[in-house]
């Protein structure tokens, strides 16, 4: 059973990745979001599929994914982003 982790899965492209991957009965999908309580669309998708696991956190949630998958992750989709007025107009420091 292939395992997929989607970081930034609460809405938009990340949510669609989760939805499409979960339609595969042979897939195990981990949706990593900062705020599971506020991720209403993701929770709706997860309720209709048994192979979605919502994990609160960020890319640092690797330990939780590792425990559930037995230490093996097949695919990582890193879709998380962070923007604000300063980074949009001025860029990042590094």
mmCIF file with all atom_site columns, C-alpha atoms in Angstrom:
data_model
loop_
_atom_site.group_PDB
_atom_site.id
_atom_site.type_symbol
_atom_site.label_atom_id
_atom_site.label_alt_id
_atom_site.label_comp_id
_atom_site.label_asym_id
_atom_site.label_entity_id
_atom_site.label_seq_id
_atom_site.pdbx_PDB_ins_code
_atom_site.Cartn_x
_atom_site.Cartn_y
_atom_site.Cartn_z
_atom_site.occupancy
_atom_site.B_iso_or_equiv
_atom_site.pdbx_formal_charge
_atom_site.auth_seq_id
_atom_site.auth_comp_id
_atom_site.auth_asym_id
_atom_site.auth_atom_id
_atom_site.pdbx_PDB_model_num
ATOM 1  C CA . UNK A 1 1  ? 0.000   0.000  0.000  1.00 0.00 ? 1  UNK A CA 1
ATOM 2  C CA . UNK A 1 2  ? 1.697   3.269  -1.065 1.00 0.00 ? 2  UNK A CA 1
ATOM 3  C CA . UNK A 1 3  ? 1.762   6.060  1.498  1.00 0.00 ? 3  UNK A CA 1
ATOM 4  C CA . UNK A 1 4  ? 1.462   9.740  0.650  1.00 0.00 ? 4  UNK A CA 1
ATOM 5  C CA . UNK A 1 5  ? 1.995   12.772 2.852  1.00 0.00 ? 5  UNK A CA 1
ATOM 6  C CA . UNK A 1 6  ? 0.526   16.096 1.766  1.00 0.00 ? 6  UNK A CA 1
ATOM 7  C CA . UNK A 1 7  ? 1.875   19.082 3.702  1.00 0.00 ? 7  UNK A CA 1
ATOM 8  C CA . UNK A 1 8  ? -0.492  22.041 3.456  1.00 0.00 ? 8  UNK A CA 1
ATOM 9  C CA . UNK A 1 9  ? -3.625  19.988 2.885  1.00 0.00 ? 9  UNK A CA 1
ATOM 10 C CA . UNK A 1 10 ? -6.355  22.140 4.413  1.00 0.00 ? 10 UNK A CA 1
ATOM 11 C CA . UNK A 1 11 ? -7.530  23.837 1.202  1.00 0.00 ? 11 UNK A CA 1
ATOM 12 C CA . UNK A 1 12 ? -6.800  24.542 -2.427 1.00 0.00 ? 12 UNK A CA 1
ATOM 13 C CA . UNK A 1 13 ? -4.330  22.360 -4.292 1.00 0.00 ? 13 UNK A CA 1
ATOM 14 C CA . UNK A 1 14 ? -3.322  20.412 -1.174 1.00 0.00 ? 14 UNK A CA 1
ATOM 15 C CA . UNK A 1 15 ? -6.919  19.507 -0.391 1.00 0.00 ? 15 UNK A CA 1
ATOM 16 C CA . UNK A 1 16 ? -7.463  18.364 -3.969 1.00 0.00 ? 16 UNK A CA 1
ATOM 17 C CA . UNK A 1 17 ? -4.343  16.186 -3.792 1.00 0.00 ? 17 UNK A CA 1
ATOM 18 C CA . UNK A 1 18 ? -5.729  14.541 -0.648 1.00 0.00 ? 18 UNK A CA 1
ATOM 19 C CA . UNK A 1 19 ? -9.129  14.043 -2.244 1.00 0.00 ? 19 UNK A CA 1
ATOM 20 C CA . UNK A 1 20 ? -7.722  12.514 -5.438 1.00 0.00 ? 20 UNK A CA 1
ATOM 21 C CA . UNK A 1 21 ? -5.240  10.266 -3.638 1.00 0.00 ? 21 UNK A CA 1
ATOM 22 C CA . UNK A 1 22 ? -7.872  9.065  -1.157 1.00 0.00 ? 22 UNK A CA 1
ATOM 23 C CA . UNK A 1 23 ? -10.020 7.857  -4.040 1.00 0.00 ? 23 UNK A CA 1
ATOM 24 C CA . UNK A 1 24 ? -7.409  5.142  -4.559 1.00 0.00 ? 24 UNK A CA 1
ATOM 25 C CA . UNK A 1 25 ? -8.317  2.232  -2.303 1.00 0.00 ? 25 UNK A CA 1
ATOM 26 C CA . UNK A 1 26 ? -4.677  1.105  -2.191 1.00 0.00 ? 26 UNK A CA 1
ATOM 27 C CA . UNK A 1 27 ? -3.340  4.442  -0.859 1.00 0.00 ? 27 UNK A CA 1
ATOM 28 C CA . UNK A 1 28 ? -2.727  5.665  2.684  1.00 0.00 ? 28 UNK A CA 1
ATOM 29 C CA . UNK A 1 29 ? -2.904  9.484  2.800  1.00 0.00 ? 29 UNK A CA 1
ATOM 30 C CA . UNK A 1 30 ? -1.528  11.717 5.559  1.00 0.00 ? 30 UNK A CA 1
ATOM 31 C CA . UNK A 1 31 ? -2.786  15.296 5.522  1.00 0.00 ? 31 UNK A CA 1
ATOM 32 C CA . UNK A 1 32 ? -0.567  17.586 7.587  1.00 0.00 ? 32 UNK A CA 1
ATOM 33 C CA . UNK A 1 33 ? -2.195  20.882 8.565  1.00 0.00 ? 33 UNK A CA 1
ATOM 34 C CA . UNK A 1 34 ? -1.460  23.552 11.158 1.00 0.00 ? 34 UNK A CA 1
ATOM 35 C CA . UNK A 1 35 ? -5.057  23.828 12.337 1.00 0.00 ? 35 UNK A CA 1
ATOM 36 C CA . UNK A 1 36 ? -7.147  20.656 11.985 1.00 0.00 ? 36 UNK A CA 1
ATOM 37 C CA . UNK A 1 37 ? -10.117 22.237 13.785 1.00 0.00 ? 37 UNK A CA 1
ATOM 38 C CA . UNK A 1 38 ? -10.296 25.011 11.192 1.00 0.00 ? 38 UNK A CA 1
ATOM 39 C CA . UNK A 1 39 ? -9.859  22.649 8.251  1.00 0.00 ? 39 UNK A CA 1
ATOM 40 C CA . UNK A 1 40 ? -13.554 22.007 7.708  1.00 0.00 ? 40 UNK A CA 1
ATOM 41 C CA . UNK A 1 41 ? -13.289 21.015 4.041  1.00 0.00 ? 41 UNK A CA 1
ATOM 42 C CA . UNK A 1 42 ? -10.503 18.552 4.812  1.00 0.00 ? 42 UNK A CA 1
ATOM 43 C CA . UNK A 1 43 ? -12.524 17.044 7.655  1.00 0.00 ? 43 UNK A CA 1
ATOM 44 C CA . UNK A 1 44 ? -15.477 16.607 5.287  1.00 0.00 ? 44 UNK A CA 1
ATOM 45 C CA . UNK A 1 45 ? -13.285 14.763 2.771  1.00 0.00 ? 45 UNK A CA 1
ATOM 46 C CA . UNK A 1 46 ? -11.737 12.630 5.526  1.00 0.00 ? 46 UNK A CA 1
ATOM 47 C CA . UNK A 1 47 ? -15.154 11.597 6.847  1.00 0.00 ? 47 UNK A CA 1
ATOM 48 C CA . UNK A 1 48 ? -15.983 10.014 3.500  1.00 0.00 ? 48 UNK A CA 1
ATOM 49 C CA . UNK A 1 49 ? -12.724 8.085  3.252  1.00 0.00 ? 49 UNK A CA 1
ATOM 50 C CA . UNK A 1 50 ? -11.108 5.602  5.629  1.00 0.00 ? 50 UNK A CA 1
ATOM 51 C CA . UNK A 1 51 ? -7.590  6.052  4.272  1.00 0.00 ? 51 UNK A CA 1
ATOM 52 C CA . UNK A 1 52 ? -7.029  9.710  5.245  1.00 0.00 ? 52 UNK A CA 1
ATOM 53 C CA . UNK A 1 53 ? -5.156  10.539 8.445  1.00 0.00 ? 53 UNK A CA 1
ATOM 54 C CA . UNK A 1 54 ? -5.188  14.192 9.532  1.00 0.00 ? 54 UNK A CA 1
ATOM 55 C CA . UNK A 1 55 ? -2.062  15.144 11.460 1.00 0.00 ? 55 UNK A CA 1
ATOM 56 C CA . UNK A 1 56 ? -1.779  18.503 13.205 1.00 0.00 ? 56 UNK A CA 1
ATOM 57 C CA . UNK A 1 57 ? 1.545   20.206 12.752 1.00 0.00 ? 57 UNK A CA 1
ATOM 58 C CA . UNK A 1 58 ? 3.950   21.038 10.008 1.00 0.00 ? 58 UNK A CA 1
ATOM 59 C CA . UNK A 1 59 ? 6.847   19.366 8.257  1.00 0.00 ? 59 UNK A CA 1
ATOM 60 C CA . UNK A 1 60 ? 8.142   18.527 11.731 1.00 0.00 ? 60 UNK A CA 1
ATOM 61 C CA . UNK A 1 61 ? 5.384   15.891 12.056 1.00 0.00 ? 61 UNK A CA 1
ATOM 62 C CA . UNK A 1 62 ? 7.675   13.329 10.441 1.00 0.00 ? 62 UNK A CA 1
ATOM 63 C CA . UNK A 1 63 ? 7.770   11.227 13.616 1.00 0.00 ? 63 UNK A CA 1
ATOM 64 C CA . UNK A 1 64 ? 3.996   10.727 13.576 1.00 0.00 ? 64 UNK A CA 1
ATOM 65 C CA . UNK A 1 65 ? 3.997   9.726  9.909  1.00 0.00 ? 65 UNK A CA 1
ATOM 66 C CA . UNK A 1 66 ? 6.911   7.370  10.523 1.00 0.00 ? 66 UNK A CA 1
ATOM 67 C CA . UNK A 1 67 ? 5.101   5.645  13.393 1.00 0.00 ? 67 UNK A CA 1
ATOM 68 C CA . UNK A 1 68 ? 1.927   5.084  11.366 1.00 0.00 ? 68 UNK A CA 1
ATOM 69 C CA . UNK A 1 69 ? 3.703   3.902  8.202  1.00 0.00 ? 69 UNK A CA 1
ATOM 70 C CA . UNK A 1 70 ? 6.227   1.709  9.980  1.00 0.00 ? 70 UNK A CA 1
ATOM 71 C CA . UNK A 1 71 ? 9.068   4.025  9.002  1.00 0.00 ? 71 UNK A CA 1
ATOM 72 C CA . UNK A 1 72 ? 8.389   4.055  5.279  1.00 0.00 ? 72 UNK A CA 1
ATOM 73 C CA . UNK A 1 73 ? 6.932   6.942  3.299  1.00 0.00 ? 73 UNK A CA 1
ATOM 74 C CA . UNK A 1 74 ? 6.579   6.545  -0.442 1.00 0.00 ? 74 UNK A CA 1
ATOM 75 C CA . UNK A 1 75 ? 5.627   10.072 -1.558 1.00 0.00 ? 75 UNK A CA 1
ATOM 76 C CA . UNK A 1 76 ? 5.863   13.573 -0.093 1.00 0.00 ? 76 UNK A CA 1
ATOM 77 C CA . UNK A 1 77 ? 3.860   16.418 -1.606 1.00 0.00 ? 77 UNK A CA 1
ATOM 78 C CA . UNK A 1 78 ? 5.059   19.653 -0.029 1.00 0.00 ? 78 UNK A CA 1
ATOM 79 C CA . UNK A 1 79 ? 2.354   22.187 -0.724 1.00 0.00 ? 79 UNK A CA 1
ATOM 80 C CA . UNK A 1 80 ? 2.665   24.446 2.331  1.00 0.00 ? 80 UNK A CA 1
ATOM 81 C CA . UNK A 1 81 ? 3.282   28.139 1.825  1.00 0.00 ? 81 UNK A CA 1
ATOM 82 C CA . UNK A 1 82 ? 3.647   31.212 3.939  1.00 0.00 ? 82 UNK A CA 1
ATOM 83 C CA . UNK A 1 83 ? 3.161   34.739 2.716  1.00 0.00 ? 83 UNK A CA 1
ATOM 84 C CA . UNK A 1 84 ? 2.585   38.115 4.217  1.00 0.00 ? 84 UNK A CA 1
ATOM 85 C CA . UNK A 1 85 ? 2.917   41.706 3.052  1.00 0.00 ? 85 UNK A CA 1
ATOM 86 C CA . UNK A 1 86 ? 6.609   41.890 3.923  1.00 0.00 ? 86 UNK A CA 1
ATOM 87 C CA . UNK A 1 87 ? 7.660   38.787 2.000  1.00 0.00 ? 87 UNK A CA 1
ATOM 88 C CA . UNK A 1 88 ? 5.457   39.552 -1.001 1.00 0.00 ? 88 UNK A CA 1
ATOM 89 C CA . UNK A 1 89 ? 6.967   42.993 -1.552 1.00 0.00 ? 89 UNK A CA 1
ATOM 90 C CA . UNK A 1 90 ? 10.404  42.732 0.048  1.00 0.00 ? 90 UNK A CA 1
ATOM 91 C CA . UNK A 1 91 ? 11.310  39.058 -0.293 1.00 0.00 ? 91 UNK A CA 1
ATOM 92 C CA . UNK A 1 92 ? 12.904  36.785 2.276  1.00 0.00 ? 92 UNK A CA 1
ATOM 93 C CA . UNK A 1 93 ? 16.051  37.673 4.247  1.00 0.00 ? 93 UNK A CA 1
ATOM 94 C CA . UNK A 1 94 ? 18.006  34.674 3.030  1.00 0.00 ? 94 UNK A CA 1
#
